[in-house]
mmCIF file of C-alpha atoms and ligand atoms in Angstrom:
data_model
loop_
_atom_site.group_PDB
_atom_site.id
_atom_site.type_symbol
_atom_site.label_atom_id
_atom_site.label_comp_id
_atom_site.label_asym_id
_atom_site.label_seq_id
_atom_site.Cartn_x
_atom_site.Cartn_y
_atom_site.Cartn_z
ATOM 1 C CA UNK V 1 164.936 74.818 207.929
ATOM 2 C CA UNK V 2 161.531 74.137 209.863
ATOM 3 C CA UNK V 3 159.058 76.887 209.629
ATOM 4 C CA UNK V 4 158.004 77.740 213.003
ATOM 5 C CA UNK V 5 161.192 79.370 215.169
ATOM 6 C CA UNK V 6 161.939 77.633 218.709
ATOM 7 C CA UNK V 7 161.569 80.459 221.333
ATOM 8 C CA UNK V 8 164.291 80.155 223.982
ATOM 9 C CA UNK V 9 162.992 82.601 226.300
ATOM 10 C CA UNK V 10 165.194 83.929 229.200
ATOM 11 C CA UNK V 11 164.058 85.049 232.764
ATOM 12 C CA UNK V 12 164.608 87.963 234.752
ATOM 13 C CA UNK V 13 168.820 89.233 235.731
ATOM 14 C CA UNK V 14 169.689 86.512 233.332
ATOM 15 C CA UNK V 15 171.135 89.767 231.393
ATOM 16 C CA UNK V 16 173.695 90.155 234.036
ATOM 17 C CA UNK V 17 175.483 86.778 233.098
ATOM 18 C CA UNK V 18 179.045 86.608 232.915
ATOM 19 C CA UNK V 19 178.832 90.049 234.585
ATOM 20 C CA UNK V 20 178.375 89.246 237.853
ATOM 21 C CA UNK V 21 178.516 85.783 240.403
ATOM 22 C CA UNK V 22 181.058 83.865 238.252
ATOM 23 C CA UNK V 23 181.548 81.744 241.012
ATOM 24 C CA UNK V 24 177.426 80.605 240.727
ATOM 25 C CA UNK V 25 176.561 81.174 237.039
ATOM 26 C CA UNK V 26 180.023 80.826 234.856
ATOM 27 C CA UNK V 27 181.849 83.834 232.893
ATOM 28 C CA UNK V 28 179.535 82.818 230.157
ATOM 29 C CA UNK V 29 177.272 85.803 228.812
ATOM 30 C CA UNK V 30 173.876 85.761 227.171
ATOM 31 C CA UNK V 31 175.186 87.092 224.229
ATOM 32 C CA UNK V 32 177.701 84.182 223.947
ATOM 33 C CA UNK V 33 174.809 81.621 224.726
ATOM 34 C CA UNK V 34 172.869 83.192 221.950
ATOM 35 C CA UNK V 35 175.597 82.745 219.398
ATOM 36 C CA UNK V 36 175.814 78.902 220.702
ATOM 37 C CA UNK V 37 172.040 78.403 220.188
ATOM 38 C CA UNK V 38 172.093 80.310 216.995
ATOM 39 C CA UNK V 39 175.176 78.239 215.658
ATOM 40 C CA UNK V 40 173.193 74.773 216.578
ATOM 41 C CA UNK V 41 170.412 75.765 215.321
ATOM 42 C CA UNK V 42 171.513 76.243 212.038
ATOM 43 C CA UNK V 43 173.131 73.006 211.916
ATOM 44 C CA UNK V 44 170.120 71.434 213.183
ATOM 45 C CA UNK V 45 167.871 73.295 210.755
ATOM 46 C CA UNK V 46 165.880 75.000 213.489
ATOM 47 C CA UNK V 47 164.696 78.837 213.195
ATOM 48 C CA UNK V 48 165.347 80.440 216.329
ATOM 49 C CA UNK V 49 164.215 83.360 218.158
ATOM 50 C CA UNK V 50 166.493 84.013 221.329
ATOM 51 C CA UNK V 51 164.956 86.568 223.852
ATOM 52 C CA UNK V 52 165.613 88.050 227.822
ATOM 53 C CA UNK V 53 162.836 89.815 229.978
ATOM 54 C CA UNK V 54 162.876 91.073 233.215
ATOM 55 C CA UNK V 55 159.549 91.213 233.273
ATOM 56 C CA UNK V 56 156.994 88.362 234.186
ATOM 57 C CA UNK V 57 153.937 90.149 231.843
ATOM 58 C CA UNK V 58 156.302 90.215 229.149
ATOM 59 C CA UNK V 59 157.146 86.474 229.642
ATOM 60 C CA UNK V 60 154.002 85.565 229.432
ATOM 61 C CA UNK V 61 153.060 87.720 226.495
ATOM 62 C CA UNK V 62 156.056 85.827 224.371
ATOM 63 C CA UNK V 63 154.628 82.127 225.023
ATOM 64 C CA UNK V 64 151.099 83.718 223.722
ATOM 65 C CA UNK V 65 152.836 84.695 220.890
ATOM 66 C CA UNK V 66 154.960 81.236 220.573
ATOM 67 C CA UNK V 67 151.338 79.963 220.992
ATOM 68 C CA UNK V 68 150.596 80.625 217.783
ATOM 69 C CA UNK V 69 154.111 81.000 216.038
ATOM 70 C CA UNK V 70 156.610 79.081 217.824
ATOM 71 C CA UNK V 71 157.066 74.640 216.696
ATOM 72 C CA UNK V 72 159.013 74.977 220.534
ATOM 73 C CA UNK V 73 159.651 76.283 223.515
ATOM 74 C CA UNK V 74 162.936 76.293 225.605
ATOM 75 C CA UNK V 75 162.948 78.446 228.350
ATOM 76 C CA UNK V 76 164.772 79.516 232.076
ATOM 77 C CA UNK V 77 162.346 81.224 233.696
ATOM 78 C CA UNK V 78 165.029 82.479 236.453
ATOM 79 C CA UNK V 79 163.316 82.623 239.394
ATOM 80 C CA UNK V 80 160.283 83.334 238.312
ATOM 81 C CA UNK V 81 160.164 79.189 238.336
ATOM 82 C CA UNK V 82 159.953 79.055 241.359
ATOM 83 C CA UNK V 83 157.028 81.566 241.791
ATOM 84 C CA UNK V 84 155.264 82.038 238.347
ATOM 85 C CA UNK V 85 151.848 79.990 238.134
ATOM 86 C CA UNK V 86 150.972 82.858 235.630
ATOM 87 C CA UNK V 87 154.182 81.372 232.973
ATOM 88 C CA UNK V 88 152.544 78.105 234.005
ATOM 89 C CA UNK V 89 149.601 78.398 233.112
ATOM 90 C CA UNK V 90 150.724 80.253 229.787
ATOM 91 C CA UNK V 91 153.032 77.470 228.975
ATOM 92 C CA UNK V 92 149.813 75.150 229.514
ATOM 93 C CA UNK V 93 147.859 76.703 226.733
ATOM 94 C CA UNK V 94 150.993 74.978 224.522
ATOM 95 C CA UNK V 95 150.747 71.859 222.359
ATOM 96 C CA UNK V 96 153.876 71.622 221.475
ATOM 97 C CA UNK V 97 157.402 70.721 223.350
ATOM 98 C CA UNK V 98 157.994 72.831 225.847
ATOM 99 C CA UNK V 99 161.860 71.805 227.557
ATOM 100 C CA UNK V 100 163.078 73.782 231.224
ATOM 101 C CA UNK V 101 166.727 74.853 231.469
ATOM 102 C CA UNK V 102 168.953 75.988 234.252
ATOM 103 C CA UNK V 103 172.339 76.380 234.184
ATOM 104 C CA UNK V 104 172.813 75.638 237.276
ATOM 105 C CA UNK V 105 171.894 72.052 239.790
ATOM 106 C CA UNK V 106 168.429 73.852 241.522
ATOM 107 C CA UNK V 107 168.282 70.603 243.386
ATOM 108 C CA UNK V 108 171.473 71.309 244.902
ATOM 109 C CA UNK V 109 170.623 74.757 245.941
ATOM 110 C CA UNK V 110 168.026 76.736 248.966
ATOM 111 C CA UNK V 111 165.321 75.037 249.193
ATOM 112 C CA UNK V 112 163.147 77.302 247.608
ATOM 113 C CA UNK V 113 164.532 76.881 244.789
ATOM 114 C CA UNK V 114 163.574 72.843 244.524
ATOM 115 C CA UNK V 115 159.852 73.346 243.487
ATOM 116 C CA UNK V 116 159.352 74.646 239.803
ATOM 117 C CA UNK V 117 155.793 75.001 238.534
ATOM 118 C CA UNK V 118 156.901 75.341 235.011
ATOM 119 C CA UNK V 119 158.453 71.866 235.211
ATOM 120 C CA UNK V 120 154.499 70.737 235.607
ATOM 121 C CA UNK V 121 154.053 71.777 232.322
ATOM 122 C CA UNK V 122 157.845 70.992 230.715
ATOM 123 C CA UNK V 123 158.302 68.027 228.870
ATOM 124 C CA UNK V 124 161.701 67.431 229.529
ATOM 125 C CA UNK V 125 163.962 69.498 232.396
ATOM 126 C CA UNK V 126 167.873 70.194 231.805
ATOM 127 C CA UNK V 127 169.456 71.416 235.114
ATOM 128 C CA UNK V 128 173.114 71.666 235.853
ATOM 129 C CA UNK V 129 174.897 71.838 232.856
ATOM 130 C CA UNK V 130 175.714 75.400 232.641
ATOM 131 C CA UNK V 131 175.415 76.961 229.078
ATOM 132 C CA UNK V 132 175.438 73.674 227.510
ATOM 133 C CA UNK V 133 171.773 73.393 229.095
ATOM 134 C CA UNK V 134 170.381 75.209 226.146
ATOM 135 C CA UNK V 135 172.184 73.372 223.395
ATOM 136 C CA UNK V 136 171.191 69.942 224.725
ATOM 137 C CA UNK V 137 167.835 70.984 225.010
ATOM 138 C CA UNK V 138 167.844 72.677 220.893
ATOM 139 C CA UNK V 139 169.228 68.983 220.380
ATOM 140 C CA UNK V 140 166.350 67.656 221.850
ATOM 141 C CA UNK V 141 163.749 69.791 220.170
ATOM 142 C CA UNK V 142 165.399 68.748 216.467
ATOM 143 C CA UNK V 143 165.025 64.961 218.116
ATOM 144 C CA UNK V 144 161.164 65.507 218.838
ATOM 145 C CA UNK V 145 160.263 67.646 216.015
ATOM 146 C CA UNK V 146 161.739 65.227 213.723
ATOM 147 C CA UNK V 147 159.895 62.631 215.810
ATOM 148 C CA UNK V 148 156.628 64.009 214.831
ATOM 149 C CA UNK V 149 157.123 64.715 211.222
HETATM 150 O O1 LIG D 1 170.235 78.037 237.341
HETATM 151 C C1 LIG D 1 169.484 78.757 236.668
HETATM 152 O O2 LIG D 1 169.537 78.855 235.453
HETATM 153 C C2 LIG D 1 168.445 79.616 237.393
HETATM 154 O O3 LIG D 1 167.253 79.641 236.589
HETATM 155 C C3 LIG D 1 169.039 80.998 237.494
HETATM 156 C C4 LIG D 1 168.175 81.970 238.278
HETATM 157 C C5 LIG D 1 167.779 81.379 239.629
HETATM 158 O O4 LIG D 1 166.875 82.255 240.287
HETATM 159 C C6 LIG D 1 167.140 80.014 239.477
HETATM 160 O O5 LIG D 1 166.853 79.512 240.766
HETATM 161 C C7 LIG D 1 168.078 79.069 238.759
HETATM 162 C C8 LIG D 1 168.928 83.265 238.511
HETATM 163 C C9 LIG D 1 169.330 83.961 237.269
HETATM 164 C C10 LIG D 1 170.077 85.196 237.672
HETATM 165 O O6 LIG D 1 171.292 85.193 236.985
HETATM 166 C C11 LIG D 1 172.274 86.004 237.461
HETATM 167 C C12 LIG D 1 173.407 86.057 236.701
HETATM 168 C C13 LIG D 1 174.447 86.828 237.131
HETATM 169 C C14 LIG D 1 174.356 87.553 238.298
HETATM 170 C C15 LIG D 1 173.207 87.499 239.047
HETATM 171 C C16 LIG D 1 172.153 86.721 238.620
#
């Protein structure tokens, strides 16, 4: 088991998952993602600390804290992607894999919701593949961090 926990920190209404929009987002909670990550992680031998704010202050206040406590961070900021230079430049301050998720194809979508600033500062982006987003990206994590053992 590595040390350092992998943040997977969730952006704002991604609470309401499963609960409402099917059609967009899947009748997949974020309780059931949770219990995906946590299973993988365990096989992979990553910690894992699995959080959801609504909140873009709070956001930012759980990357300072990965900062100095975290070996990685996966995160979908929700739409504060789209808007957030503040989780950008937070996510900045990080030297150590940082991977974007979204369940769903952004590309695809408004246009508004093409430009991300956080993937500036991602190393890797994972869009489209609903839930199983955030267990390819814990896969890649275990890749990297074994990488740079
Ligand atoms: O595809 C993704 O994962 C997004 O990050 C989801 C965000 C959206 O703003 C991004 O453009 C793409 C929205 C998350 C809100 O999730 C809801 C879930 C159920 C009902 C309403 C919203």
């Amino acid at each position: 088991m590595s040390e350092r926990p992998v943040f997977v920190l969730n952006g704002p209404n991604l609470n309401l998952l499963g609960k409402r929009e099917p059609e967009i987002y899947g009748h997949t909670t974020l309780a059931d993602i949770e219990a995906a990550c946590r299973a993988l992680a365990q096989e992979l031998g990553l910690a894992l600390e699995f959080r959801q704010s609504n909140s873009e202050g709070e956001l930012v206040s759980w990357i300072q804290e990965a900062r100095e406590a975290a070996s990685a961070i996966v995160i979908n900021p929700a739409a504060y992607t789209h808007t957030s230079i503040a989780i950008m430049d937070a996510l900045a301050t990080c030297s150590f894999p940082i991977i974007e998720v979204h369940l769903s194809n952004i590309h695809r979508r408004e246009p508004f919701r093409h430009h991300s600033y956080v993937s500036k500062v991602a190393q890797a982006v994972i869009a489209g593949c609903g839930a199983h987003g955030y267990l390819l990206a814990l896969r890649h994590v275990a890749y990297l961090l074994a990488q740079s053992r």
